[in-house]
């Protein structure tokens, strides 16, 4: 029987299907019996979905810096407008 | 907040269209920078990534799409960074695992009962519990940005590559020259840190 502590350590491997099938089965059995761990795994999934959707866009200053660097190296403006 | 982009239209990029290139930079600069930092360290990363963008721009017309655009971008910055590292003849030792990981207390043994390994402090409930609800919280966005900024370099790179850029673990190993088991450890730590930021936000409305 897995412990909650094991669940906390291996939850990423579980949500990404990186466990051996036997380990996965034990994991699911624990989740079936333990509401705290179900919540933990649900929050981990939700965290990933949320972060995925928000992305990590660069600031306008960062973008500007790259564009001016590229322009200066190409002796003109970047591409057709 | 803008959506994480999937596959942009390649034709305008091959023409080196300004708007298309600008969007490419906006959406991928942060992960590219994270890759550079994880390989060459903070002081050289900025320069390496600027160099990488110049090379991306120059080579876009010839990009054939045999690999995905993202994979191509990351391989350019990774190669650029590795070349730079060799030139500098410097060894940048990263040992993220030896950095005391304050704030990953989901992995602290103190969080569990010593005997049976059950939760001593179970995960708190979330009143905002859909991605949409979370996306509406501007203070939370700020907290997440801050946390991403202070993650150890390799953890940050692995996290951005996997959870935002959706790169395969094997690809991440190549980009950063680290083992898969190490990638998985870093990834899990980064996710739990962000999860705790959300825990705290749900409880206090602050970072
Ligand atoms: Zn449990």
Coordinates of C-alpha atoms and ligand atoms in Angstrom, one line a residue:
Chain A
X1 CA 0.0 0.0 0.0
X2 CA 1.4 3.4 -0.9
X3 CA 1.5 6.2 1.6
X4 CA 0.4 9.8 1.0
X5 CA 4.0 10.8 1.1
X6 CA 4.7 8.5 -1.9
X7 CA 1.8 10.1 -3.8
X8 CA 3.2 13.6 -3.1
X9 CA 6.6 12.5 -4.5
X10 CA 5.4 10.6 -7.6
X11 CA 2.3 12.6 -8.6
X12 CA 4.0 14.1 -11.7
X13 CA 5.0 10.7 -12.9
X14 CA 1.4 9.6 -12.4
X15 CA -0.2 12.5 -14.3
X16 CA 2.3 12.0 -17.2
X17 CA 2.0 8.2 -17.3
X18 CA 5.6 7.6 -16.5
X19 CA 5.1 4.8 -14.0
X20 CA 5.3 1.0 -14.4
X21 CA 1.7 -0.3 -14.7
X22 CA 1.9 -2.0 -11.4
X23 CA 3.0 1.1 -9.6
X24 CA 0.2 3.0 -11.4
X25 CA -2.3 0.5 -10.1
X26 CA -1.2 0.9 -6.5
X27 CA -1.3 4.6 -7.0
X28 CA -4.9 4.5 -8.3
X29 CA -5.9 2.3 -5.4
X30 CA -4.5 4.8 -3.0
X31 CA -6.4 7.7 -4.7
X32 CA -9.6 5.7 -4.6
X33 CA -9.3 5.5 -0.8
X34 CA -7.8 8.9 0.0
X35 CA -9.6 12.2 -0.6
X36 CA -6.6 14.3 0.4
X37 CA -4.4 12.7 -2.3
X38 CA -7.2 13.0 -4.8
X39 CA -7.3 16.7 -4.1
X40 CA -3.5 16.9 -4.4
X41 CA -3.4 15.3 -7.8
X42 CA -6.4 17.4 -9.0
X43 CA -4.5 20.6 -8.0
X44 CA -1.4 19.4 -9.7
X45 CA -3.3 18.8 -12.9
X46 CA -5.1 22.2 -12.6
X47 CA -1.8 24.0 -12.0
X48 CA -0.4 22.5 -15.3
X49 CA -3.5 23.4 -17.3
X50 CA -3.5 26.9 -15.9
X51 CA 0.2 27.6 -16.5
X52 CA -0.1 26.0 -20.0
X53 CA -2.9 28.4 -21.0
X54 CA -1.3 31.5 -19.6
X55 CA 2.1 30.8 -21.4
X56 CA 5.1 32.9 -20.5
X57 CA 5.0 35.9 -22.9
X58 CA 8.0 38.2 -23.1
X59 CA 7.6 41.9 -22.0
X60 CA 7.4 44.5 -24.7
X61 CA 10.8 45.7 -23.7
X62 CA 12.3 42.3 -24.2
X63 CA 10.7 42.0 -27.6
X64 CA 11.9 45.4 -28.6
X65 CA 15.5 44.6 -27.6
X66 CA 15.5 41.5 -29.7
X67 CA 14.0 43.3 -32.7
X68 CA 16.5 46.1 -32.6
X69 CA 19.4 43.7 -32.3
X70 CA 18.2 41.8 -35.3
X71 CA 17.6 45.0 -37.3
X72 CA 21.0 46.4 -36.5
X73 CA 22.6 43.1 -37.7
X74 CA 20.7 43.1 -40.9
X75 CA 21.2 46.7 -41.8
X76 CA 17.5 47.4 -42.3
X77 CA 14.1 46.7 -40.9
X78 CA 12.9 43.2 -40.3
X79 CA 11.0 42.1 -43.4
X80 CA 8.1 43.6 -45.3
X81 CA 5.6 45.5 -43.2
Chain B
X1 CA -2.7 37.2 -20.7
X2 CA -1.9 35.7 -24.1
X3 CA -2.4 32.1 -24.9
X4 CA 0.5 29.8 -25.2
X5 CA 1.0 29.5 -29.0
X6 CA 0.9 26.2 -30.7
X7 CA 2.1 26.1 -34.3
X8 CA 2.2 29.5 -36.0
X9 CA 1.8 29.8 -39.7
X10 CA 5.2 29.2 -41.3
X11 CA 4.8 31.1 -44.6
X12 CA 5.0 34.6 -43.1
X13 CA 7.9 33.6 -40.9
X14 CA 9.8 32.3 -44.0
X15 CA 9.2 35.7 -45.6
X16 CA 10.6 37.2 -42.4
X17 CA 7.4 39.1 -42.0
X18 CA 7.8 41.7 -39.2
X19 CA 4.6 41.0 -37.2
X20 CA 5.1 37.2 -37.5
X21 CA 8.6 37.5 -36.2
X22 CA 7.6 39.8 -33.4
X23 CA 5.0 37.3 -32.3
X24 CA 7.6 34.5 -32.4
X25 CA 9.9 36.5 -30.2
X26 CA 7.1 37.4 -27.7
X27 CA 6.0 33.8 -27.3
X28 CA 9.4 32.1 -27.2
X29 CA 11.9 34.6 -25.8
X30 CA 11.4 33.6 -22.2
X31 CA 11.9 29.9 -22.6
X32 CA 14.9 30.6 -25.0
X33 CA 16.4 32.7 -22.3
X34 CA 15.7 30.1 -19.7
X35 CA 17.6 27.5 -21.9
X36 CA 20.6 29.9 -22.2
X37 CA 20.7 30.6 -18.5
X38 CA 20.6 26.9 -17.7
X39 CA 23.6 26.2 -19.9
X40 CA 25.8 29.3 -19.6
X41 CA 24.6 31.0 -16.5
X42 CA 23.0 34.4 -16.0
X43 CA 25.9 36.7 -17.1
X44 CA 26.2 35.3 -20.6
X45 CA 22.6 34.2 -21.2
X46 CA 21.3 37.5 -22.5
X47 CA 24.0 37.8 -25.1
X48 CA 23.7 34.2 -26.2
X49 CA 20.0 34.5 -26.7
X50 CA 20.3 37.8 -28.7
X51 CA 22.8 36.0 -30.9
X52 CA 20.4 33.0 -31.3
X53 CA 17.6 35.3 -32.4
X54 CA 19.8 36.9 -35.1
X55 CA 20.6 33.4 -36.3
X56 CA 16.9 32.4 -36.2
X57 CA 15.9 35.4 -38.3
X58 CA 18.7 34.7 -40.8
X59 CA 17.7 31.1 -41.2
X60 CA 14.0 31.3 -41.2
X61 CA 13.7 31.5 -45.0
X62 CA 15.4 28.1 -45.2
X63 CA 13.5 26.5 -42.4
X64 CA 12.0 23.3 -43.9
X65 CA 9.8 22.2 -41.0
X66 CA 11.4 18.8 -40.6
X67 CA 11.3 19.4 -36.9
X68 CA 8.8 21.5 -35.2
X69 CA 9.5 25.2 -35.1
X70 CA 9.9 25.2 -31.3
X71 CA 12.3 22.3 -31.4
X72 CA 14.3 24.2 -34.0
X73 CA 14.4 27.3 -31.9
X74 CA 15.5 25.5 -28.8
X75 CA 18.2 23.6 -30.7
X76 CA 19.6 26.9 -32.0
X77 CA 19.8 28.6 -28.6
X78 CA 21.1 25.4 -27.0
X79 CA 23.9 25.0 -29.6
X80 CA 24.7 28.7 -29.4
X81 CA 25.0 28.4 -25.6
X82 CA 27.1 25.2 -25.7
X83 CA 29.5 26.8 -28.2
X84 CA 29.8 29.8 -26.1
X85 CA 30.5 27.7 -23.0
X86 CA 33.4 25.9 -24.8
X87 CA 34.8 29.2 -26.0
X88 CA 34.8 30.6 -22.5
X89 CA 36.4 27.4 -21.3
X90 CA 34.3 27.8 -18.2
X91 CA 32.5 25.2 -16.3
X92 CA 29.3 26.3 -14.9
X93 CA 28.3 23.9 -12.2
X94 CA 24.7 23.8 -11.6
X95 CA 23.5 21.7 -8.8
X96 CA 19.9 22.6 -8.4
X97 CA 19.3 19.7 -6.1
X98 CA 21.8 21.0 -3.5
X99 CA 20.1 24.4 -3.4
X100 CA 18.0 24.3 -0.2
X101 CA 14.5 24.0 -1.6
X102 CA 12.6 26.3 0.7
X103 CA 9.0 26.4 -0.4
X104 CA 8.7 22.8 -1.6
X105 CA 7.2 21.7 1.6
X106 CA 4.9 19.2 -0.2
X107 CA 8.0 17.1 -0.2
X108 CA 9.1 17.8 3.4
X109 CA 8.8 14.8 5.6
X110 CA 7.3 17.2 8.3
X111 CA 4.2 17.4 6.2
X112 CA 3.5 13.8 6.8
X113 CA 3.0 11.6 9.9
X114 CA 6.2 9.8 10.6
X115 CA 4.7 6.4 11.1
X116 CA 2.0 5.8 8.5
X117 CA 3.0 8.5 6.0
X118 CA -0.4 10.1 5.9
X119 CA -0.9 13.8 5.5
X120 CA -0.3 15.8 8.7
X121 CA -1.1 19.0 6.8
X122 CA -3.3 18.0 3.9
X123 CA -3.5 20.2 0.7
X124 CA -5.9 23.1 1.4
X125 CA -9.1 23.4 -0.6
X126 CA -9.2 25.9 -3.5
X127 CA -12.2 28.1 -4.0
X128 CA -11.0 29.0 -7.5
X129 CA -10.8 25.7 -9.1
X130 CA -10.8 26.0 -12.9
X131 CA -8.1 27.3 -15.2
X132 CA -10.5 30.1 -16.3
X133 CA -11.0 31.3 -12.8
X134 CA -7.3 31.3 -12.1
X135 CA -6.5 33.1 -15.3
X136 CA -8.8 36.0 -14.2
X137 CA -6.6 36.7 -11.2
X138 CA -4.1 39.4 -12.1
X139 CA -2.4 39.3 -8.7
X140 CA -1.9 35.6 -9.1
X141 CA -0.3 36.2 -12.5
X142 CA 2.2 38.5 -10.8
X143 CA 2.9 35.9 -8.1
X144 CA 3.5 33.2 -10.8
X145 CA 5.8 35.5 -12.8
X146 CA 7.8 36.2 -9.7
X147 CA 8.1 32.5 -8.8
X148 CA 9.3 31.6 -12.3
X149 CA 11.9 34.3 -12.0
X150 CA 13.4 33.0 -8.8
X151 CA 13.4 29.3 -9.6
X152 CA 16.9 27.8 -10.0
X153 CA 18.0 28.0 -13.6
X154 CA 17.7 24.4 -14.6
X155 CA 14.3 24.0 -12.9
X156 CA 13.0 27.0 -14.6
X157 CA 14.2 25.8 -18.0
X158 CA 12.8 22.3 -17.6
X159 CA 9.5 23.6 -16.4
X160 CA 9.1 26.1 -19.3
X161 CA 10.2 23.6 -21.9
X162 CA 7.8 20.9 -20.6
X163 CA 4.7 22.6 -19.2
X164 CA 4.5 25.6 -21.5
X165 CA 6.4 24.6 -24.6
X166 CA 5.2 20.9 -24.4
X167 CA 8.6 19.5 -25.4
X168 CA 9.1 15.8 -25.0
X169 CA 11.3 14.7 -22.1
X170 CA 13.9 13.3 -24.5
X171 CA 14.1 16.6 -26.3
X172 CA 14.6 18.4 -23.1
X173 CA 17.4 16.1 -22.1
X174 CA 19.1 16.9 -25.4
X175 CA 18.6 20.6 -25.2
X176 CA 20.0 20.8 -21.7
X177 CA 22.3 17.8 -21.7
X178 CA 20.9 16.3 -18.5
X179 CA 19.4 12.9 -17.8
X180 CA 15.7 12.1 -17.9
X181 CA 15.5 11.1 -14.3
X182 CA 17.0 14.5 -13.3
X183 CA 14.5 16.3 -15.6
X184 CA 11.6 14.6 -13.9
X185 CA 12.9 15.5 -10.4
X186 CA 13.3 19.2 -11.5
X187 CA 9.9 19.3 -13.1
X188 CA 8.1 17.9 -10.2
X189 CA 9.8 20.4 -7.8
X190 CA 8.9 23.3 -10.0
X191 CA 5.3 22.3 -10.4
X192 CA 4.9 21.9 -6.6
X193 CA 6.3 25.3 -6.0
X194 CA 3.8 26.8 -8.4
X195 CA 1.0 24.8 -6.8
X196 CA 2.0 26.2 -3.4
X197 CA 1.9 29.7 -4.8
X198 CA -1.7 29.0 -5.8
X199 CA -2.4 27.5 -2.4
X200 CA -1.2 30.6 -0.7
X201 CA -3.0 32.9 -3.1
X202 CA -6.3 31.1 -2.5
X203 CA -5.8 31.4 1.2
X204 CA -4.6 35.0 1.4
X205 CA -5.1 36.7 -2.0
X206 CA -1.3 37.4 -2.0
X207 CA 2.0 35.9 -3.1
Ligands
LIG1 ZN1 -3.2 9.8 0.6

